[in-house]
Short mmCIF file of C-alpha atoms in Angstrom, two decimals:
data_model
loop_
_atom_site.label_atom_id
_atom_site.label_comp_id
_atom_site.label_asym_id
_atom_site.label_seq_id
_atom_site.Cartn_x
_atom_site.Cartn_y
_atom_site.Cartn_z
CA MET A 716 -123.05 202.75 -105.41
CA LYS A 717 -124.12 203.23 -109.04
CA LYS A 718 -124.29 206.98 -108.51
CA TYR A 719 -120.59 207.03 -107.66
CA LEU A 720 -119.45 204.49 -110.26
CA SER A 721 -117.21 207.05 -111.97
CA ALA A 722 -115.66 207.89 -108.58
CA LEU A 723 -115.00 204.18 -108.03
CA VAL A 724 -113.30 203.84 -111.44
CA CYS A 725 -111.18 206.99 -111.02
CA GLY A 726 -110.44 206.21 -107.37
CA PHE A 727 -109.21 202.77 -108.37
CA GLY A 728 -106.98 204.29 -111.07
CA ALA A 729 -105.57 206.88 -108.69
CA GLY A 730 -105.02 204.26 -105.98
CA VAL A 731 -102.99 202.17 -108.41
CA LEU A 732 -101.05 205.17 -109.75
CA GLN A 733 -100.15 206.23 -106.21
CA ILE A 734 -98.23 203.05 -105.54
CA VAL A 735 -96.34 202.90 -108.85
CA PRO A 736 -93.19 204.98 -108.19
CA PHE A 737 -92.31 205.69 -111.85
CA LEU A 738 -95.80 206.90 -112.76
CA ARG A 739 -96.11 208.78 -109.47
CA SER A 740 -93.11 210.95 -110.26
CA PHE A 741 -94.86 212.29 -113.36
CA SER A 742 -98.23 213.16 -111.91
CA CYS A 743 -96.98 214.24 -108.48
CA CYS A 744 -99.62 216.08 -106.44
CA PHE A 745 -102.18 216.10 -109.26
CA ILE A 746 -103.18 212.40 -109.18
CA ILE A 747 -106.07 212.66 -106.71
CA PRO A 748 -107.43 216.12 -107.74
CA LEU A 749 -107.26 215.01 -111.38
CA ALA A 750 -109.06 211.76 -110.54
CA ALA A 751 -111.84 213.76 -108.83
CA PHE A 752 -112.12 216.05 -111.88
CA VAL A 753 -112.25 213.09 -114.29
CA SER A 754 -114.86 211.32 -112.15
CA LEU A 755 -117.10 214.43 -112.37
CA MET A 756 -116.60 214.56 -116.14
CA LEU A 757 -117.37 210.85 -116.55
CA ASN A 758 -120.49 211.25 -114.45
CA GLN A 759 -121.67 214.13 -116.63
CA ARG A 760 -121.10 212.02 -119.74
CA ALA A 761 -122.75 208.92 -118.27
CA THR A 762 -125.86 210.83 -117.23
CA ASN A 763 -125.89 212.97 -120.40
CA SER A 764 -126.23 215.96 -118.13
CA ARG A 765 -125.78 219.53 -119.39
CA GLU A 766 -126.66 221.02 -116.04
CA LYS A 767 -124.16 222.93 -113.96
CA ILE A 768 -122.54 220.89 -111.20
CA SER A 769 -123.39 222.07 -107.70
CA SER A 770 -120.55 222.54 -105.21
CA LYS A 771 -122.14 219.96 -102.89
CA LYS A 772 -122.13 217.34 -105.65
CA ALA A 773 -118.55 218.27 -106.62
CA LEU A 774 -117.45 217.97 -103.00
CA MET A 775 -119.13 214.57 -102.60
CA PHE A 776 -117.61 213.22 -105.82
CA GLY A 777 -114.19 214.51 -104.76
CA ILE A 778 -114.43 212.96 -101.31
CA VAL A 779 -115.74 209.63 -102.63
CA THR A 780 -113.00 209.50 -105.30
CA GLY A 781 -110.38 210.22 -102.63
CA PHE A 782 -111.95 207.60 -100.38
CA TYR A 783 -111.83 204.91 -103.08
CA ALA A 784 -108.26 205.90 -103.98
CA ALA A 785 -107.30 205.54 -100.32
CA LEU A 786 -109.13 202.22 -100.05
CA PHE A 787 -107.43 200.69 -103.09
CA GLY A 788 -104.07 202.38 -102.43
CA THR A 789 -104.03 201.08 -98.84
CA PHE A 790 -105.14 197.59 -99.87
CA PHE A 791 -102.50 197.28 -102.61
CA GLU A 792 -99.74 198.70 -100.42
CA LEU A 793 -100.51 196.42 -97.48
CA PHE A 794 -101.08 193.40 -99.73
CA ILE A 795 -97.78 193.89 -101.58
CA THR A 796 -96.00 194.36 -98.23
CA LEU A 797 -97.58 191.15 -96.90
CA ILE A 798 -96.57 189.12 -99.95
CA THR A 799 -93.08 190.52 -100.54
CA LYS A 800 -92.21 191.36 -96.90
CA HIS A 801 -90.62 194.47 -98.33
CA ASN A 802 -91.68 198.07 -98.74
CA ASP A 803 -90.35 201.64 -98.72
CA ILE A 804 -89.77 201.51 -94.93
CA ILE A 805 -87.29 198.65 -95.47
CA SER A 806 -85.57 200.18 -98.47
CA THR A 807 -85.23 203.67 -96.95
CA PHE A 808 -84.32 202.52 -93.43
CA PRO A 809 -80.50 202.88 -93.80
CA GLU A 810 -81.06 206.38 -95.17
CA LEU A 811 -83.46 207.22 -92.33
CA GLN A 812 -80.88 205.92 -89.87
CA ARG A 813 -78.16 208.17 -91.35
CA MET A 814 -80.53 211.10 -91.39
CA ILE A 815 -81.57 210.67 -87.76
CA GLU A 816 -77.92 210.30 -86.69
CA SER A 817 -77.11 213.61 -88.37
CA PHE A 818 -79.79 215.60 -86.52
CA PRO A 819 -78.61 217.72 -83.58
CA VAL A 820 -80.93 216.00 -81.09
CA THR A 821 -80.32 214.21 -77.80
CA PRO A 822 -79.01 210.61 -78.07
CA GLU A 823 -82.01 209.32 -76.04
CA ILE A 824 -84.51 210.60 -78.61
CA LYS A 825 -82.39 209.27 -81.49
CA THR A 826 -82.32 205.83 -79.88
CA GLU A 827 -86.08 205.88 -79.16
CA VAL A 828 -86.97 206.84 -82.73
CA LEU A 829 -84.57 204.32 -84.23
CA ASN A 830 -85.85 201.54 -81.95
CA LEU A 831 -89.42 202.34 -82.93
CA PHE A 832 -88.64 202.03 -86.63
CA GLN A 833 -86.32 199.09 -86.14
CA ASN A 834 -89.29 197.23 -84.58
CA VAL A 835 -91.54 198.14 -87.52
CA ARG A 836 -88.83 197.04 -89.95
CA GLU A 837 -88.34 193.70 -88.23
CA GLU A 838 -92.07 193.01 -88.06
CA ILE A 839 -92.36 193.66 -91.81
CA LEU A 840 -89.29 191.55 -92.62
CA THR A 841 -90.54 188.58 -90.57
CA LYS A 842 -94.36 188.76 -90.82
CA GLY A 843 -94.96 191.20 -93.67
CA PHE A 844 -97.25 193.12 -91.35
CA SER A 845 -96.82 195.85 -88.76
CA LEU A 846 -99.70 197.37 -86.83
CA LEU A 847 -98.02 200.77 -86.58
CA TYR A 848 -97.22 200.79 -90.30
CA THR A 849 -100.79 199.73 -91.18
CA PHE A 850 -102.24 202.43 -88.94
CA SER A 851 -99.95 205.08 -90.45
CA VAL A 852 -100.81 204.05 -94.04
CA LEU A 853 -104.54 204.01 -93.27
CA MET A 854 -104.53 207.41 -91.56
CA ASN A 855 -102.35 209.04 -94.20
CA ASN A 856 -104.22 207.67 -97.20
CA PHE A 857 -107.72 208.37 -95.93
CA ILE A 858 -107.06 211.89 -94.62
CA VAL A 859 -104.82 213.17 -97.44
CA ASN A 860 -106.70 211.55 -100.33
CA THR A 861 -110.16 212.68 -99.24
CA ILE A 862 -108.94 216.28 -98.72
CA PHE A 863 -107.13 216.40 -102.08
CA GLY A 864 -110.14 214.73 -103.72
CA ALA A 865 -112.46 217.39 -102.27
CA VAL A 866 -110.18 220.16 -103.58
CA GLY A 867 -110.06 218.49 -107.01
CA GLY A 868 -113.85 218.22 -107.03
CA LEU A 869 -114.45 221.86 -106.07
CA VAL A 870 -111.94 223.24 -108.60
CA GLY A 871 -112.90 220.70 -111.28
CA ALA A 872 -116.59 221.66 -111.04
CA GLN A 873 -115.69 225.26 -111.91
CA ILE A 874 -113.81 224.11 -115.03
CA ILE A 875 -116.72 221.88 -116.14
CA ASN A 876 -119.34 224.57 -115.38
CA ASN A 877 -117.30 227.08 -117.35
CA ARG A 878 -117.37 224.73 -120.36
CA ILE A 879 -121.15 224.36 -120.00
CA ASN A 880 -121.54 228.15 -119.95
CA ASN A 881 -119.14 228.65 -122.87
CA PRO A 882 -119.37 225.59 -125.14
CA SER A 883 -116.81 227.13 -127.54
CA ASN A 884 -114.03 226.85 -124.87
CA MET B 1271 -116.71 234.27 -96.99
CA ARG B 1272 -116.69 235.09 -93.31
CA PHE B 1273 -113.40 235.98 -91.63
CA GLN B 1274 -113.53 232.84 -89.43
CA TYR B 1275 -113.63 230.58 -92.49
CA ARG B 1276 -110.82 232.50 -94.19
CA LEU B 1277 -108.76 232.26 -90.99
CA MET B 1278 -109.44 228.52 -90.80
CA LEU B 1279 -108.35 228.06 -94.42
CA PHE B 1280 -105.17 230.05 -93.74
CA ILE B 1281 -104.37 227.97 -90.62
CA VAL B 1282 -104.88 224.68 -92.49
CA LEU B 1283 -102.60 225.85 -95.31
CA LEU B 1284 -100.04 227.16 -92.79
CA LEU B 1285 -99.96 223.82 -90.94
CA TRP B 1286 -99.64 221.91 -94.21
CA PHE B 1287 -96.83 224.19 -95.39
CA SER B 1288 -95.04 224.04 -92.01
CA GLY B 1289 -95.04 220.24 -92.20
CA ILE B 1290 -92.87 220.44 -95.32
CA PHE B 1291 -90.13 222.00 -93.15
CA ILE B 1292 -90.33 219.45 -90.31
CA GLU B 1293 -86.54 218.99 -90.42
CA TRP B 1294 -86.19 222.66 -89.53
CA TRP B 1295 -88.69 222.36 -86.66
CA ILE B 1296 -86.64 219.51 -85.16
CA SER B 1297 -83.92 222.02 -84.25
CA PHE B 1298 -86.48 223.83 -82.04
CA ASP B 1299 -88.02 220.76 -80.44
CA ASN B 1300 -86.31 217.38 -80.65
CA HIS B 1301 -89.63 215.55 -80.25
CA PHE B 1302 -90.58 216.52 -83.81
CA LEU B 1303 -88.14 213.77 -84.81
CA PHE B 1304 -90.88 211.23 -83.96
CA ALA B 1305 -93.14 212.86 -86.56
CA LEU B 1306 -90.51 212.90 -89.31
CA PRO B 1307 -90.98 209.36 -90.74
CA PHE B 1308 -94.77 209.68 -90.43
CA LEU B 1309 -94.80 213.02 -92.26
CA GLN B 1310 -92.42 211.67 -94.91
CA LYS B 1311 -95.05 209.04 -95.63
CA THR B 1312 -97.84 211.67 -95.65
CA TYR B 1313 -96.11 213.94 -98.15
CA SER B 1314 -94.99 210.96 -100.26
CA LEU B 1315 -98.66 210.58 -101.22
CA ILE B 1316 -98.68 213.91 -102.98
CA CYS B 1317 -95.03 214.27 -104.07
CA HIS B 1318 -92.45 211.94 -105.61
CA GLN B 1319 -89.84 213.32 -103.12
CA ASP B 1320 -87.01 212.83 -105.61
CA LYS B 1321 -83.83 213.63 -103.59
CA ALA B 1322 -82.36 215.74 -106.39
CA LYS B 1323 -85.46 217.94 -106.52
CA LEU B 1324 -85.90 218.72 -102.81
CA LEU B 1325 -85.05 222.17 -101.46
CA ILE B 1326 -82.06 222.22 -99.12
CA PHE B 1327 -81.87 224.59 -96.16
CA ASN B 1328 -79.71 224.98 -93.03
CA HIS B 1329 -81.11 222.07 -91.06
CA GLY B 1330 -82.08 219.64 -93.79
CA GLU B 1331 -84.38 219.21 -96.75
CA THR B 1332 -88.02 219.89 -97.52
CA LEU B 1333 -90.40 216.94 -97.59
CA THR B 1334 -91.74 217.94 -101.02
CA CYS B 1335 -89.97 218.83 -104.26
CA ALA B 1336 -89.26 222.42 -105.30
CA ARG B 1337 -92.37 222.57 -107.50
CA CYS B 1338 -94.78 221.24 -104.85
CA THR B 1339 -93.22 223.55 -102.23
CA GLY B 1340 -93.81 226.44 -104.65
CA ILE B 1341 -97.45 225.40 -105.15
CA TYR B 1342 -98.14 225.28 -101.40
CA LEU B 1343 -96.29 228.53 -100.75
CA GLY B 1344 -98.37 230.18 -103.49
CA LEU B 1345 -101.58 228.91 -101.87
CA LEU B 1346 -100.43 230.14 -98.46
CA LEU B 1347 -99.30 233.60 -99.65
CA VAL B 1348 -102.55 234.34 -101.46
CA SER B 1349 -104.54 233.04 -98.48
CA ILE B 1350 -102.80 235.76 -96.42
CA ILE B 1351 -104.04 238.42 -98.87
CA PHE B 1352 -107.56 236.97 -98.71
CA LEU B 1353 -107.37 237.00 -94.92
CA PHE B 1354 -107.45 240.80 -95.02
CA LYS B 1355 -109.71 241.29 -98.03
CA ASP B 1356 -112.60 239.13 -99.21
CA PHE B 1357 -112.53 239.35 -103.01
CA LYS B 1358 -116.05 238.67 -104.26
CA ARG B 1359 -115.36 238.64 -108.00
CA LYS B 1360 -115.35 235.43 -110.02
CA PHE B 1361 -112.16 234.50 -111.82
CA PRO B 1362 -112.33 233.14 -115.38
CA VAL B 1363 -111.13 229.54 -115.61
CA LYS B 1364 -108.71 230.49 -118.39
CA PHE B 1365 -106.48 232.18 -115.74
CA LEU B 1366 -105.94 228.77 -114.17
CA LEU B 1367 -105.10 227.23 -117.53
CA TYR B 1368 -102.67 230.06 -118.39
CA ALA B 1369 -101.01 229.75 -114.97
CA SER B 1370 -100.47 226.02 -115.50
CA VAL B 1371 -98.81 226.50 -118.92
CA PRO B 1372 -95.32 227.47 -117.58
CA MET B 1373 -95.34 224.49 -115.21
CA PHE B 1374 -96.33 221.94 -117.84
CA ALA B 1375 -93.93 223.54 -120.34
CA ASP B 1376 -91.11 223.22 -117.79
CA VAL B 1377 -91.97 219.56 -117.08
CA ILE B 1378 -92.04 218.73 -120.81
CA LEU B 1379 -88.92 220.74 -121.73
CA TYR B 1380 -86.63 219.28 -119.06
CA SER B 1381 -88.09 215.78 -119.60
CA ILE B 1382 -87.09 215.87 -123.28
CA ASN B 1383 -83.68 217.30 -122.29
CA VAL B 1384 -84.11 220.75 -123.85
CA TYR B 1385 -82.55 222.03 -120.62
CA HIS B 1386 -81.55 220.64 -117.23
CA TYR B 1387 -83.96 220.55 -114.33
CA SER B 1388 -83.77 223.76 -112.29
CA LYS B 1389 -85.17 223.96 -108.77
CA LEU B 1390 -85.63 227.70 -109.16
CA VAL B 1391 -87.71 227.34 -112.33
CA ALA B 1392 -89.70 224.46 -110.83
CA PHE B 1393 -90.32 226.45 -107.64
CA ASN B 1394 -91.43 229.58 -109.51
CA THR B 1395 -93.73 227.75 -111.93
CA GLY B 1396 -95.27 225.97 -108.93
CA LEU B 1397 -95.58 229.27 -107.06
CA LEU B 1398 -97.48 230.79 -109.99
CA LEU B 1399 -99.88 227.87 -110.27
CA GLY B 1400 -100.40 227.72 -106.50
CA SER B 1401 -101.10 231.45 -106.27
CA VAL B 1402 -103.67 231.36 -109.08
CA GLY B 1403 -105.00 227.98 -107.95
CA PHE B 1404 -105.96 229.46 -104.58
CA LEU B 1405 -108.49 231.75 -106.32
CA TYR B 1406 -110.38 228.69 -107.59
CA LEU B 1407 -110.10 226.80 -104.32
CA TYR B 1408 -111.48 229.88 -102.58
CA THR B 1409 -114.31 230.30 -105.12
CA GLY B 1410 -115.18 226.60 -104.79
CA LEU B 1411 -115.34 226.82 -101.00
CA ASN B 1412 -117.30 230.07 -101.20
CA ASN B 1413 -119.85 228.49 -103.56
CA LEU B 1414 -120.14 225.52 -101.23
CA ILE B 1415 -120.80 227.72 -98.19
CA LEU B 1416 -123.41 229.71 -100.12
CA GLU B 1417 -125.14 226.48 -101.23
CA MET B 1418 -125.13 225.15 -97.69
CA LYS B 1419 -126.78 228.36 -96.44
CA ASN B 1420 -129.57 228.20 -99.04
#
């Protein structure tokens, strides 16, 4: 746990940033890779290490940062949904409805898709919880964040190692 | 890096990039409509999906903004080049920093209203960063594979 303290801190930060729409629009796809990079830098500082970072270590830090970001992001998203009984599914539903209606697909499929999301919407509006929504948030956050974290770790390690090799940079 | 790994990397990037155009795929198979809301959620994790910044095509819109679409296209295009030739040289990190300058400059300049947001500029600055970024992703994966072997 202590070994990955920097990943926990950065993962927490990224998890929070991911659910704040205004902040999210600025950092876009760089939140998680940047968090992985910062967690590697913080770890180097905390351990006073001047050694080059191995790719294995970079990968692990990236994955753990992404994992923590997913954990906190999922928790906050589901918790806020539970309390407010409102989320992006509710607010974007009319738009989704219009969008689905405009697609050149068979009416049966349109109805099936709309019914599926209507059920999710109603469950959230009444109980603040939907199993399908929870499953989708969990899957999305854990898969996407760990992959982007790993990428951030692998690329970030090269930047840090380059600075160790050339301290003037 | 062995061809199998390079092919795998290309396929992953191709699948990721194809997902951005899910609205186009729906016209080929209606069942993709079930995946649309799920994929919207997936891509919302890595892109703000601001309506005004999405790319519009015949059958709909992309699931990521012009800049993110550019980044992923850049990654995909360079992965095609690497599919046929395994470049062994190391790339200085300053290339990555230089490639990110136009993108950050664009973000700052339109944010402070020096000029209006342009999808074309956003797409091209993303494309540049994605293309150069692939070199570092590739080097990182290559280093990892070499470490695993030793």
